[in-house]
Amino acid sequence: MKGFLASLTALLFSSVAAVPSGGVTRGPFLDQVDNQTWVIGNEVWNVTQGRQYGVKLFYKEHDCVGDAVGHYVSYNGAASDLIWASASIDKKGSYDGSEYIDVKFAAVEGDMHWVIFSGLAGAYQYFVNHNLPTLGEFRTLWRLDNTTFPNGRTDLRDEELPPLSDYIAANKVQDETWLQPDGTGYITKYDFTSWIRTQTYYGVYGEGFGSWYINPGKDYYNGNHLKQELMVHRESSTGDAVQLNMIHGTHFQVSAVDVFPDGKMWGPWLWYLNDGSKPDAEERAEKEFADWPYNWLEDEAYRTRGSVKGKLTLSDGRPATNAAVFLGDNNPNKTAVDMGSDYYYTAYADAEGYFEFTDVRAATYGLQAWSNGSSIADVTTSFLHNDVVVSKDETTDLETLEWQVSTKKTLFQVGDFDRYSYGFLYGGAPHEHGLVDKCPADLTWTYGESATEDWCFGQSKLGNWTIAFDAVMQRNDTASSAGKNATLIVSIASYSTGVSSNIYANGVLIGNLTSGTPQLLSDPGLYRSGTAAGEWRYLEFPFDAAVLRSGENEVTFQVTKNTTWHGFMWDSIKLEW
């Protein structure tokens, strides 16, 4: 009898898991095979979900997972996969003429939801926290068949994933990075990194099949405008095509460890299947962005939203043109890119300094702003305005906010203050491991003569980078300079530990950038293929103004300790009198 029941269970499992995608008229469904196996889907696709992995993804009568791992949810890298204790239909409904079910997979840490509409190739997904630990990385992902999905696409890169045969153990140079077999370059998963806040759709695809993530709402992500994450890659141990949904990530930060309130919701986002067509995925993304926030999700906190608007004016009378504006934690004790417990919103001011945030969850926020280059590229200060209250269906008008800026005289400036390496040689280039090797050991840049692109985006090698400038010191300046300060402002777009630098003004030591100090803890941006940003740092070095003289002067950054592919990625350097 026991053998008969086992055979019956196996038959049931086989018949359900292999439901074809064509020729069957069936709406969205949840079928329970046993106490740790379920099948979900609709008339287009279906997935067999075990306690840990979602496998047997049938779409167009083809198993898109094959020998790969499948779908799962995990935190702190691959250290902890969520284990599903139960599955149930949390809600049934109809929206815009289509029936749907909301399937909830419950784990100790929280609930993973799949919202399955009739006829939709894919599903909306969201996760609700109940007991996640304090963590840095939290993700959902697909690991799919590598022959069905040989290519990866982000907003910044679209190409074939490297073949598994190129991942030669003897050629490994650091984490998930290998020298190419022909020695001409490197293979690394970090090349498929993109900006979280600007991505529209991304995923893996091949001839006849595409699997995409479309995340129209960005408020559940940690970080600000500079938040970037790994999105697709080749799994180096198995060759799986990886479609990564890093909804709380730390890949390019010093740290981003957060405690989450019960009920924190990530999503919904759309996991979308098609025939591999990028134009179709782009069209679908446009629809999803237009529909956000989704009216079919009847969660009260999710639907309780308002808006914020205002105008930023600099204290010298200029409008804060194109400033980056951020709604984040109230009375913050973290940098904007490190915030991640709650919900976060990004925008840019227009030419006149006006800004607006729409569809903001009701709460109390802190408003921040900083220069994003353009006509305010000289602005070194940041703006903070706390206690911004957002209420349901109301617009919070902050009217005109004054942003205090420095009134000191500028003796020189290298690059724009925008928290990126843009404008410098290789700054913002396509992601490439080891690009900083192309920057020189020694460099001289002359203010008023050299172009911005004559300064390289990163300094890593032992040597001297010198800024030459003329200072026209008036007689009263020279006479009164003793005991007074000049200030060297050093804005760093990213820093990877292992490189230290002494800073000299006309041969006099005025400061240092020392590896491992609290101001210079390591972020992986530079050695993980980053070319534009990692985690921003701002440092000031006041020194005796008597060091300066009328006529020719020099400020030198002398690297005294170095580590290959580590070092400083520059944003801007400015000397104020």
Coordinates of C-alpha atoms in Angstrom, one line a residue:
M1 CA 0.0 0.0 0.0
K2 CA 2.8 2.4 0.9
G3 CA 4.5 1.7 -2.5
F4 CA 1.2 2.4 -4.3
L5 CA 0.8 5.7 -2.5
A6 CA 4.3 6.7 -3.3
S7 CA 3.7 5.9 -7.0
L8 CA 0.5 7.8 -7.0
T9 CA 2.2 10.8 -5.4
A10 CA 4.9 10.6 -8.0
L11 CA 2.3 10.4 -10.8
L12 CA 0.5 13.4 -9.4
F13 CA 3.7 15.4 -9.1
S14 CA 4.7 14.5 -12.6
S15 CA 1.4 15.4 -14.2
V16 CA 1.0 18.7 -12.4
A17 CA 4.6 19.8 -12.8
A18 CA 4.6 19.2 -16.5
V19 CA 1.4 21.1 -17.2
P20 CA 2.0 22.4 -20.8
S21 CA 1.7 26.1 -21.6
G22 CA -0.4 25.6 -24.6
G23 CA -3.7 23.9 -25.2
V24 CA -4.9 24.0 -21.6
T25 CA -7.6 26.4 -20.5
R26 CA -6.8 27.1 -16.9
G27 CA -6.5 30.4 -15.0
P28 CA -4.1 31.1 -12.2
F29 CA -3.7 28.3 -9.7
L30 CA -2.0 26.9 -6.7
D31 CA -1.8 23.1 -6.4
Q32 CA -0.4 21.3 -3.4
V33 CA 1.5 18.1 -4.3
D34 CA 2.5 17.2 -0.7
N35 CA 3.5 19.1 2.5
Q36 CA 6.6 20.5 0.9
T37 CA 5.8 20.7 -2.8
W38 CA 3.5 23.1 -4.6
V39 CA 2.8 24.0 -8.2
I40 CA 1.8 27.6 -9.2
G41 CA 1.1 29.2 -12.5
N42 CA -1.6 29.9 -15.1
E43 CA -2.4 28.8 -18.6
V44 CA 0.9 30.2 -19.9
W45 CA 3.6 29.0 -17.4
N46 CA 4.0 27.0 -14.2
V47 CA 6.7 26.5 -11.5
T48 CA 7.1 23.6 -9.1
Q49 CA 8.1 25.1 -5.8
G50 CA 9.8 23.0 -3.1
R51 CA 10.6 24.1 0.5
Q52 CA 13.7 26.0 -0.8
Y53 CA 13.8 26.1 -4.6
G54 CA 11.4 26.8 -7.4
V55 CA 12.2 24.4 -10.2
K56 CA 10.6 23.0 -13.4
L57 CA 9.7 26.4 -14.9
F58 CA 7.5 25.4 -17.8
Y59 CA 7.0 28.1 -20.5
K60 CA 6.1 27.3 -24.1
E61 CA 6.3 23.6 -23.2
H62 CA 10.0 24.0 -22.3
D63 CA 11.6 23.7 -18.8
C64 CA 13.5 26.9 -18.5
V65 CA 15.4 25.8 -15.3
G66 CA 16.6 22.4 -16.5
D67 CA 19.7 21.4 -14.4
A68 CA 20.0 24.9 -12.9
V69 CA 19.1 25.7 -9.3
G70 CA 15.9 27.6 -10.0
H71 CA 14.2 30.3 -7.9
Y72 CA 14.9 31.1 -4.3
V73 CA 15.1 33.9 -1.7
S74 CA 18.1 34.4 0.5
Y75 CA 20.0 36.8 2.7
N76 CA 23.6 37.6 3.6
G77 CA 24.7 36.3 0.3
A78 CA 24.1 32.6 -0.2
A79 CA 24.5 32.0 3.5
S80 CA 20.8 31.7 4.4
D81 CA 18.0 30.6 2.0
L82 CA 14.5 31.0 3.2
I83 CA 12.6 27.7 3.8
W84 CA 8.9 27.8 3.0
A85 CA 6.7 26.2 5.6
S86 CA 3.4 26.6 3.8
A87 CA 1.7 28.0 0.8
S88 CA -1.8 29.4 0.5
I89 CA -3.9 31.7 -1.6
D90 CA -3.9 34.9 0.4
K91 CA -6.4 36.7 -1.9
K92 CA -8.4 36.2 -5.1
G93 CA -9.6 39.0 -7.2
S94 CA -10.2 40.6 -10.5
Y95 CA -8.6 43.7 -11.9
D96 CA -9.0 45.3 -15.3
G97 CA -11.0 42.3 -16.5
S98 CA -8.4 39.7 -15.5
E99 CA -8.7 37.2 -12.6
Y100 CA -5.7 36.9 -10.3
I101 CA -4.6 35.0 -7.1
D102 CA -2.1 36.2 -4.6
V103 CA -0.1 33.1 -3.5
K104 CA 1.7 33.5 -0.2
F105 CA 4.7 31.3 0.7
A106 CA 5.4 31.7 4.4
A107 CA 8.8 31.4 6.1
V108 CA 10.0 32.3 9.6
E109 CA 11.5 35.5 8.3
G110 CA 8.5 36.7 6.2
D111 CA 6.1 36.0 3.3
M112 CA 7.0 35.8 -0.4
H113 CA 4.0 36.6 -2.6
W114 CA 3.4 35.7 -6.2
V115 CA 0.5 37.6 -7.8
I116 CA -0.6 35.5 -10.8
F117 CA -2.9 37.0 -13.4
S118 CA -4.7 35.0 -15.9
G119 CA -2.9 35.0 -19.2
L120 CA 0.2 36.9 -18.0
A121 CA 3.5 35.4 -18.9
G122 CA 5.1 35.9 -15.5
A123 CA 4.0 37.1 -12.1
Y124 CA 4.2 40.1 -9.8
Q125 CA 6.2 39.4 -6.7
Y126 CA 6.7 41.1 -3.3
F127 CA 8.1 40.2 0.1
V128 CA 6.7 41.3 3.5
N129 CA 9.1 41.2 6.4
H130 CA 8.2 39.7 9.7
N131 CA 11.4 38.4 11.3
L132 CA 14.4 39.1 9.1
P133 CA 17.6 39.5 11.1
T134 CA 19.8 42.6 10.9
L135 CA 21.4 42.1 7.5
G136 CA 23.2 43.6 4.6
E137 CA 22.2 41.6 1.5
F138 CA 18.6 40.3 0.8
R139 CA 17.7 39.1 -2.6
T140 CA 15.4 37.0 -4.8
L141 CA 16.7 35.4 -7.9
W142 CA 16.4 33.0 -10.7
R143 CA 19.2 30.6 -11.7
L144 CA 18.1 29.4 -15.2
D145 CA 19.3 27.0 -17.9
N146 CA 22.3 28.5 -19.6
T147 CA 21.6 27.2 -23.0
T148 CA 18.1 28.7 -23.0
F149 CA 19.4 32.0 -21.6
P150 CA 22.9 32.6 -22.9
N151 CA 22.8 36.4 -22.9
G152 CA 22.5 39.1 -20.2
R153 CA 21.0 42.6 -20.4
T154 CA 21.1 45.6 -18.1
D155 CA 20.6 49.3 -18.9
L156 CA 24.4 49.6 -19.4
R157 CA 25.4 46.2 -20.9
D158 CA 23.9 43.7 -23.3
E159 CA 26.0 40.8 -24.4
E160 CA 26.6 37.0 -24.2
L161 CA 27.5 35.8 -20.8
P162 CA 31.1 34.4 -20.7
P163 CA 31.2 30.6 -21.3
L164 CA 31.8 28.5 -18.3
S165 CA 34.9 27.0 -19.9
D166 CA 36.6 30.4 -19.6
Y167 CA 36.4 30.2 -15.8
I168 CA 39.8 28.5 -15.3
A169 CA 40.7 28.0 -11.6
A170 CA 44.3 28.8 -12.1
N171 CA 43.4 32.2 -13.6
K172 CA 41.3 33.4 -10.7
V173 CA 42.7 36.7 -9.4
Q174 CA 40.1 37.7 -6.8
D175 CA 36.5 37.2 -5.8
E176 CA 34.5 36.1 -8.9
T177 CA 37.2 37.5 -11.2
W178 CA 39.4 35.5 -13.6
L179 CA 42.0 36.4 -16.2
Q180 CA 40.7 35.5 -19.7
P181 CA 42.2 32.4 -21.2
D182 CA 44.0 34.5 -23.9
G183 CA 45.3 36.9 -21.3
T184 CA 43.8 40.0 -22.9
G185 CA 41.4 41.0 -20.1
Y186 CA 39.3 39.8 -17.2
I187 CA 36.0 37.9 -16.7
T188 CA 34.0 39.2 -13.7
K189 CA 30.3 39.1 -12.8
Y190 CA 30.6 42.7 -11.7
D191 CA 30.7 44.0 -15.2
F192 CA 27.0 43.5 -15.3
T193 CA 26.4 46.2 -12.7
S194 CA 23.9 49.0 -13.2
W195 CA 22.3 51.9 -11.3
I196 CA 19.3 50.7 -9.3
R197 CA 17.3 53.9 -9.6
T198 CA 17.5 54.3 -13.3
Q199 CA 17.2 50.7 -14.6
T200 CA 14.0 50.0 -16.5
Y201 CA 14.2 46.3 -17.3
Y202 CA 17.0 43.7 -17.1
G203 CA 17.4 40.0 -17.3
V204 CA 18.7 37.0 -19.3
Y205 CA 17.5 35.9 -22.8
G206 CA 18.2 33.7 -25.8
E207 CA 16.6 32.5 -29.0
G208 CA 12.9 32.2 -28.2
F209 CA 13.0 32.9 -24.4
G210 CA 13.5 35.9 -22.2
S211 CA 13.2 36.3 -18.4
W212 CA 13.1 39.8 -17.1
Y213 CA 12.7 41.8 -14.0
I214 CA 10.8 45.1 -14.2
N215 CA 10.9 47.2 -11.0
P216 CA 8.9 50.3 -11.5
G217 CA 8.7 51.3 -7.9
K218 CA 12.1 52.1 -6.4
D219 CA 11.1 53.2 -2.9
Y220 CA 11.8 49.8 -1.2
Y221 CA 15.5 49.7 -2.3
N222 CA 18.2 50.9 0.0
G223 CA 20.3 53.8 -0.9
N224 CA 20.1 56.9 -3.1
H225 CA 20.9 58.0 -6.6
L226 CA 24.4 56.4 -6.4
K227 CA 23.1 53.0 -5.5
Q228 CA 24.3 50.4 -7.9
E229 CA 24.0 46.6 -7.9
L230 CA 24.9 43.5 -9.7
M231 CA 22.0 42.3 -11.9
V232 CA 22.9 39.3 -14.0
H233 CA 25.9 37.0 -14.4
R234 CA 27.2 33.6 -15.1
E235 CA 27.3 31.3 -12.0
S236 CA 31.0 30.4 -12.0
S237 CA 30.6 27.0 -10.3
T238 CA 27.7 25.6 -12.3
G239 CA 27.3 27.8 -15.4
D240 CA 23.7 28.8 -14.5
A241 CA 22.4 32.0 -16.0
V242 CA 21.7 34.2 -13.0
Q243 CA 19.0 36.8 -12.9
L244 CA 19.5 38.6 -9.6
N245 CA 17.0 40.8 -7.8
M246 CA 19.1 42.4 -5.1
I247 CA 16.4 44.3 -3.2
H248 CA 18.7 45.2 -0.4
G249 CA 22.4 45.1 -1.5
T250 CA 25.9 46.0 -0.4
H251 CA 28.0 45.1 -3.4
F252 CA 29.6 48.6 -3.8
Q253 CA 29.3 50.0 -0.3
V254 CA 31.3 50.1 2.9
S255 CA 28.3 48.5 4.6
A256 CA 24.6 48.7 4.6
V257 CA 23.4 46.8 7.6
D258 CA 19.9 47.5 8.6
V259 CA 17.1 46.5 11.0
F260 CA 13.7 46.2 9.3
P261 CA 10.4 47.0 10.8
D262 CA 7.7 44.3 10.8
G263 CA 5.7 44.8 7.7
K264 CA 8.5 46.3 5.6
M265 CA 7.5 45.5 2.0
W266 CA 9.8 45.0 -0.9
G267 CA 8.0 45.3 -4.2
P268 CA 5.8 44.5 -6.0
W269 CA 8.0 44.0 -9.1
L270 CA 7.1 42.1 -12.3
W271 CA 9.0 39.0 -13.3
Y272 CA 8.2 38.8 -17.0
L273 CA 8.6 36.0 -19.6
N274 CA 8.7 36.5 -23.3
D275 CA 10.3 35.2 -26.5
G276 CA 13.5 37.0 -25.8
S277 CA 12.4 40.3 -27.5
K278 CA 13.9 43.3 -25.9
P279 CA 11.5 45.8 -27.6
D280 CA 8.6 43.8 -26.1
A281 CA 10.2 43.9 -22.6
E282 CA 10.8 47.6 -23.0
E283 CA 7.2 48.1 -24.0
R284 CA 6.0 46.1 -21.0
A285 CA 8.3 48.2 -18.7
E286 CA 6.7 51.4 -20.0
K287 CA 3.3 50.0 -19.0
E288 CA 4.4 49.0 -15.6
F289 CA 6.1 52.3 -14.8
A290 CA 2.9 54.1 -15.9
D291 CA 0.8 51.8 -13.6
W292 CA 2.9 52.2 -10.5
P293 CA 1.8 52.2 -7.7
Y294 CA -0.4 49.2 -8.6
N295 CA -4.1 49.7 -7.8
W296 CA -4.7 45.9 -7.5
L297 CA -2.6 45.7 -4.3
E298 CA -5.0 46.5 -1.5
D299 CA -2.5 47.0 1.3
E300 CA -3.4 50.1 3.3
A301 CA 0.1 51.2 4.1
Y302 CA 1.2 50.7 0.4
R303 CA -1.7 52.8 -0.8
T304 CA -1.4 55.6 1.7
R305 CA 0.7 58.1 -0.3
G306 CA 1.1 61.8 -0.8
S307 CA 3.6 64.1 -2.5
V308 CA 6.3 66.7 -1.6
K309 CA 7.4 69.7 -3.6
G310 CA 9.6 72.8 -3.1
K311 CA 12.3 75.0 -4.4
L312 CA 16.0 75.0 -3.5
T313 CA 17.9 78.3 -3.7
L314 CA 21.6 78.7 -2.8
S315 CA 22.5 81.3 -0.3
D316 CA 24.4 83.3 -2.9
G317 CA 21.2 83.7 -4.9
R318 CA 21.6 81.0 -7.5
P319 CA 18.9 78.4 -8.1
A320 CA 20.1 74.8 -7.2
T321 CA 20.0 73.8 -10.8
N322 CA 19.9 70.0 -11.4
A323 CA 20.7 69.3 -7.7
A324 CA 20.2 65.7 -6.6
V325 CA 17.3 65.6 -4.1
F326 CA 16.6 62.7 -1.7
L327 CA 13.8 61.9 0.8
G328 CA 15.2 59.6 3.4
D329 CA 15.5 59.0 7.1
N330 CA 14.4 61.8 9.4
N331 CA 17.3 63.1 11.6
P332 CA 19.6 60.7 9.9
N333 CA 22.6 59.0 11.4
K334 CA 23.7 57.3 8.1
T335 CA 24.8 58.6 4.8
A336 CA 22.1 58.6 2.1
V337 CA 23.6 55.7 0.2
D338 CA 23.7 53.6 3.4
M339 CA 20.0 54.1 4.4
G340 CA 17.8 51.0 4.0
S341 CA 15.4 50.3 6.8
D342 CA 12.4 52.0 5.4
Y343 CA 11.4 53.7 2.1
Y344 CA 13.5 56.2 0.0
Y345 CA 12.8 58.5 -2.9
T346 CA 15.1 60.2 -5.4
A347 CA 14.6 63.2 -7.7
Y348 CA 16.5 66.0 -9.4
A349 CA 15.8 69.7 -9.3
D350 CA 15.0 71.5 -12.5
A351 CA 16.9 74.5 -13.9
E352 CA 15.1 76.9 -11.5
G353 CA 15.7 74.6 -8.4
Y354 CA 12.1 73.2 -8.2
F355 CA 11.7 69.6 -7.2
E356 CA 8.8 67.2 -6.6
F357 CA 8.3 63.7 -5.3
T358 CA 5.1 61.9 -6.1
D359 CA 3.5 58.6 -4.7
V360 CA 5.5 58.9 -1.4
R361 CA 4.4 56.6 1.4
A362 CA 2.9 58.5 4.3
A363 CA 5.7 59.1 7.0
T364 CA 8.1 61.7 8.2
Y365 CA 11.3 62.2 6.2
G366 CA 14.5 64.1 6.1
L367 CA 15.2 66.0 2.8
Q368 CA 18.7 66.1 1.5
A369 CA 20.3 67.7 -1.5
W370 CA 23.8 68.0 -3.1
S371 CA 25.4 69.2 -6.2
N372 CA 25.0 67.1 -9.3
G373 CA 27.3 69.2 -11.4
S374 CA 26.2 71.6 -14.0
S375 CA 26.0 75.3 -13.0
I376 CA 26.4 74.4 -9.3
A377 CA 29.4 72.1 -9.8
D378 CA 31.4 74.3 -7.3
V379 CA 29.0 73.7 -4.4
T380 CA 30.8 71.7 -1.7
T381 CA 28.1 71.8 1.0
S382 CA 25.1 69.5 1.3
F383 CA 21.6 70.4 2.3
L384 CA 19.4 68.8 5.1
H385 CA 15.9 69.7 6.1
N386 CA 14.2 67.4 8.6
D387 CA 10.6 66.7 9.7
V388 CA 9.1 66.6 6.3
V389 CA 5.6 65.1 6.9
V390 CA 3.8 63.3 4.1
S391 CA 0.1 62.6 4.5
K392 CA -2.4 60.6 2.5
D393 CA -3.6 62.3 -0.7
E394 CA -2.0 65.6 0.3
T395 CA 0.9 67.7 -1.2
T396 CA 3.5 68.9 1.3
D397 CA 4.7 72.2 -0.1
L398 CA 8.1 73.2 1.4
E399 CA 8.1 76.4 -0.6
T400 CA 11.6 78.0 -0.9
L401 CA 14.4 76.4 1.0
E402 CA 17.8 78.2 1.4
W403 CA 20.9 76.1 1.0
Q404 CA 24.0 77.6 2.6
V405 CA 27.1 77.5 0.5
S406 CA 30.7 78.6 1.1
T407 CA 31.7 82.2 0.6
K408 CA 35.4 81.5 0.5
K409 CA 37.7 82.3 -2.5
T410 CA 38.5 79.3 -4.8
L411 CA 42.2 79.0 -5.6
F412 CA 41.6 75.9 -7.8
Q413 CA 39.1 73.1 -8.4
V414 CA 39.6 69.8 -10.2
G415 CA 36.4 68.2 -11.4
D416 CA 32.7 68.8 -10.6
F417 CA 31.2 68.1 -7.2
D418 CA 28.6 65.5 -8.2
R419 CA 29.8 62.4 -6.2
Y420 CA 30.8 60.7 -9.4
S421 CA 34.1 60.4 -11.3
Y422 CA 32.4 61.8 -14.5
G423 CA 34.6 64.2 -16.5
F424 CA 37.9 62.5 -15.6
L425 CA 39.8 60.2 -17.9
Y426 CA 37.9 56.8 -17.9
G427 CA 35.4 58.2 -15.4
G428 CA 32.1 56.5 -16.1
A429 CA 33.5 54.2 -18.7
P430 CA 31.8 50.8 -19.2
H431 CA 32.5 48.5 -16.3
E432 CA 35.9 46.9 -16.6
H433 CA 38.0 45.2 -14.0
G434 CA 41.4 46.7 -13.4
L435 CA 40.8 49.9 -15.4
V436 CA 42.6 51.9 -12.8
D437 CA 45.8 50.2 -14.0
K438 CA 45.7 52.5 -17.0
C439 CA 46.0 55.6 -14.8
P440 CA 49.6 56.8 -14.4
A441 CA 51.8 56.6 -11.3
D442 CA 52.8 60.3 -11.7
L443 CA 50.7 63.1 -13.1
T444 CA 50.8 66.9 -13.2
W445 CA 47.6 68.9 -13.7
T446 CA 47.8 72.7 -14.2
Y447 CA 44.8 74.7 -13.1
G448 CA 43.7 77.0 -16.0
E449 CA 45.5 75.0 -18.6
S450 CA 44.8 71.3 -18.2
A451 CA 41.4 69.9 -19.1
T452 CA 39.3 67.9 -16.7
E453 CA 39.9 64.7 -18.6
D454 CA 43.7 65.2 -18.1
W455 CA 43.1 64.1 -14.5
C456 CA 42.6 60.3 -14.3
F457 CA 39.5 58.8 -12.6
G458 CA 41.5 56.8 -10.0
Q459 CA 44.9 56.9 -8.2
S460 CA 46.3 53.5 -7.2
K461 CA 50.1 53.3 -8.0
L462 CA 53.0 54.5 -5.9
G463 CA 53.8 58.0 -7.1
N464 CA 52.9 61.7 -7.1
W465 CA 49.8 63.4 -8.6
T466 CA 50.4 67.2 -8.5
I467 CA 48.1 70.1 -9.0
A468 CA 50.0 73.2 -10.1
F469 CA 48.2 76.6 -9.7
D470 CA 49.0 80.3 -9.6
A471 CA 47.7 82.2 -6.6
V472 CA 47.4 86.0 -6.9
M473 CA 47.9 87.0 -3.3
Q474 CA 47.1 90.6 -2.6
R475 CA 49.5 92.4 -0.2
N476 CA 46.9 92.5 2.6
D477 CA 46.4 88.7 2.1
T478 CA 50.1 88.0 2.5
A479 CA 50.4 90.3 5.5
S480 CA 47.5 88.8 7.4
S481 CA 47.9 85.2 6.4
A482 CA 49.8 84.0 9.5
G483 CA 47.7 81.9 11.8
K484 CA 44.8 81.7 9.3
N485 CA 43.6 78.7 7.4
A486 CA 43.3 77.6 3.8
T487 CA 41.2 74.5 3.3
L488 CA 41.8 71.7 0.9
I489 CA 38.5 69.9 0.2
V490 CA 38.9 66.3 -1.1
S491 CA 35.7 64.6 -2.4
I492 CA 36.2 60.9 -3.2
A493 CA 33.6 59.0 -5.3
S494 CA 34.9 55.6 -4.0
Y495 CA 37.8 54.2 -2.0
S496 CA 39.1 50.7 -1.7
T497 CA 41.4 50.1 1.2
G498 CA 45.1 49.3 0.9
V499 CA 46.3 52.6 -0.5
S500 CA 47.5 55.5 1.6
S501 CA 48.5 59.0 0.5
N502 CA 50.3 62.0 2.0
I503 CA 49.1 65.5 1.0
Y504 CA 51.6 68.3 0.5
A505 CA 51.2 72.0 -0.2
N506 CA 54.4 73.5 -1.5
G507 CA 56.3 70.6 0.1
V508 CA 54.7 71.0 3.5
L509 CA 52.6 68.0 4.8
I510 CA 49.1 69.2 5.3
G511 CA 47.2 65.9 5.7
N512 CA 47.0 62.3 4.7
L513 CA 44.5 59.8 3.4
T514 CA 45.3 56.8 5.5
S515 CA 43.9 53.3 4.7
G516 CA 41.7 51.9 7.4
T517 CA 40.8 55.1 9.2
P518 CA 37.1 55.7 9.9
Q519 CA 36.9 58.1 7.1
L520 CA 38.5 55.6 4.7
L521 CA 36.9 52.2 5.4
S522 CA 36.8 50.1 2.2
D523 CA 34.2 49.9 -0.4
P524 CA 34.7 47.5 -3.3
G525 CA 33.8 50.0 -6.1
L526 CA 37.2 50.3 -7.7
Y527 CA 38.2 46.7 -7.7
R528 CA 34.7 45.4 -8.7
S529 CA 34.7 47.0 -12.1
G530 CA 33.4 50.3 -10.9
T531 CA 34.4 53.4 -12.9
A532 CA 31.9 56.1 -11.7
A533 CA 31.2 55.7 -8.0
G534 CA 31.2 53.5 -4.9
E535 CA 30.6 55.1 -1.6
W536 CA 31.2 58.8 -1.5
R537 CA 33.5 60.4 1.1
Y538 CA 34.1 64.1 1.9
L539 CA 37.2 65.3 3.8
E540 CA 38.6 68.7 4.6
F541 CA 42.2 69.5 5.4
P542 CA 42.7 73.0 6.9
F543 CA 46.3 74.3 7.0
D544 CA 48.2 77.4 7.7
A545 CA 47.6 79.8 4.8
A546 CA 51.2 81.2 5.1
V547 CA 52.3 78.0 3.3
L548 CA 50.8 79.5 0.1
R549 CA 52.7 82.2 -1.8
S550 CA 51.9 84.7 -4.6
G551 CA 52.6 83.0 -7.9
E552 CA 53.3 79.3 -8.5
N553 CA 52.1 76.8 -6.0
E554 CA 51.6 73.0 -5.8
V555 CA 49.4 70.5 -4.0
T556 CA 50.6 66.9 -4.3
F557 CA 49.0 63.6 -3.4
Q558 CA 51.8 61.2 -2.8
V559 CA 50.8 57.5 -2.7
T560 CA 53.1 55.9 -0.1
K561 CA 51.4 52.5 0.1
N562 CA 49.4 50.7 -2.5
T563 CA 47.5 47.5 -3.3
T564 CA 46.7 46.4 -6.9
W565 CA 43.4 47.6 -8.2
H566 CA 42.6 49.5 -4.9
G567 CA 42.8 53.2 -4.2
F568 CA 41.0 56.5 -4.7
M569 CA 38.3 57.2 -7.3
W570 CA 38.0 61.0 -7.5
D571 CA 35.0 63.2 -7.4
S572 CA 36.5 66.7 -6.9
I573 CA 39.3 68.5 -5.3
K574 CA 39.1 72.2 -4.3
L575 CA 41.3 74.6 -2.5
E576 CA 39.6 77.5 -0.7
W577 CA 41.1 80.6 0.8

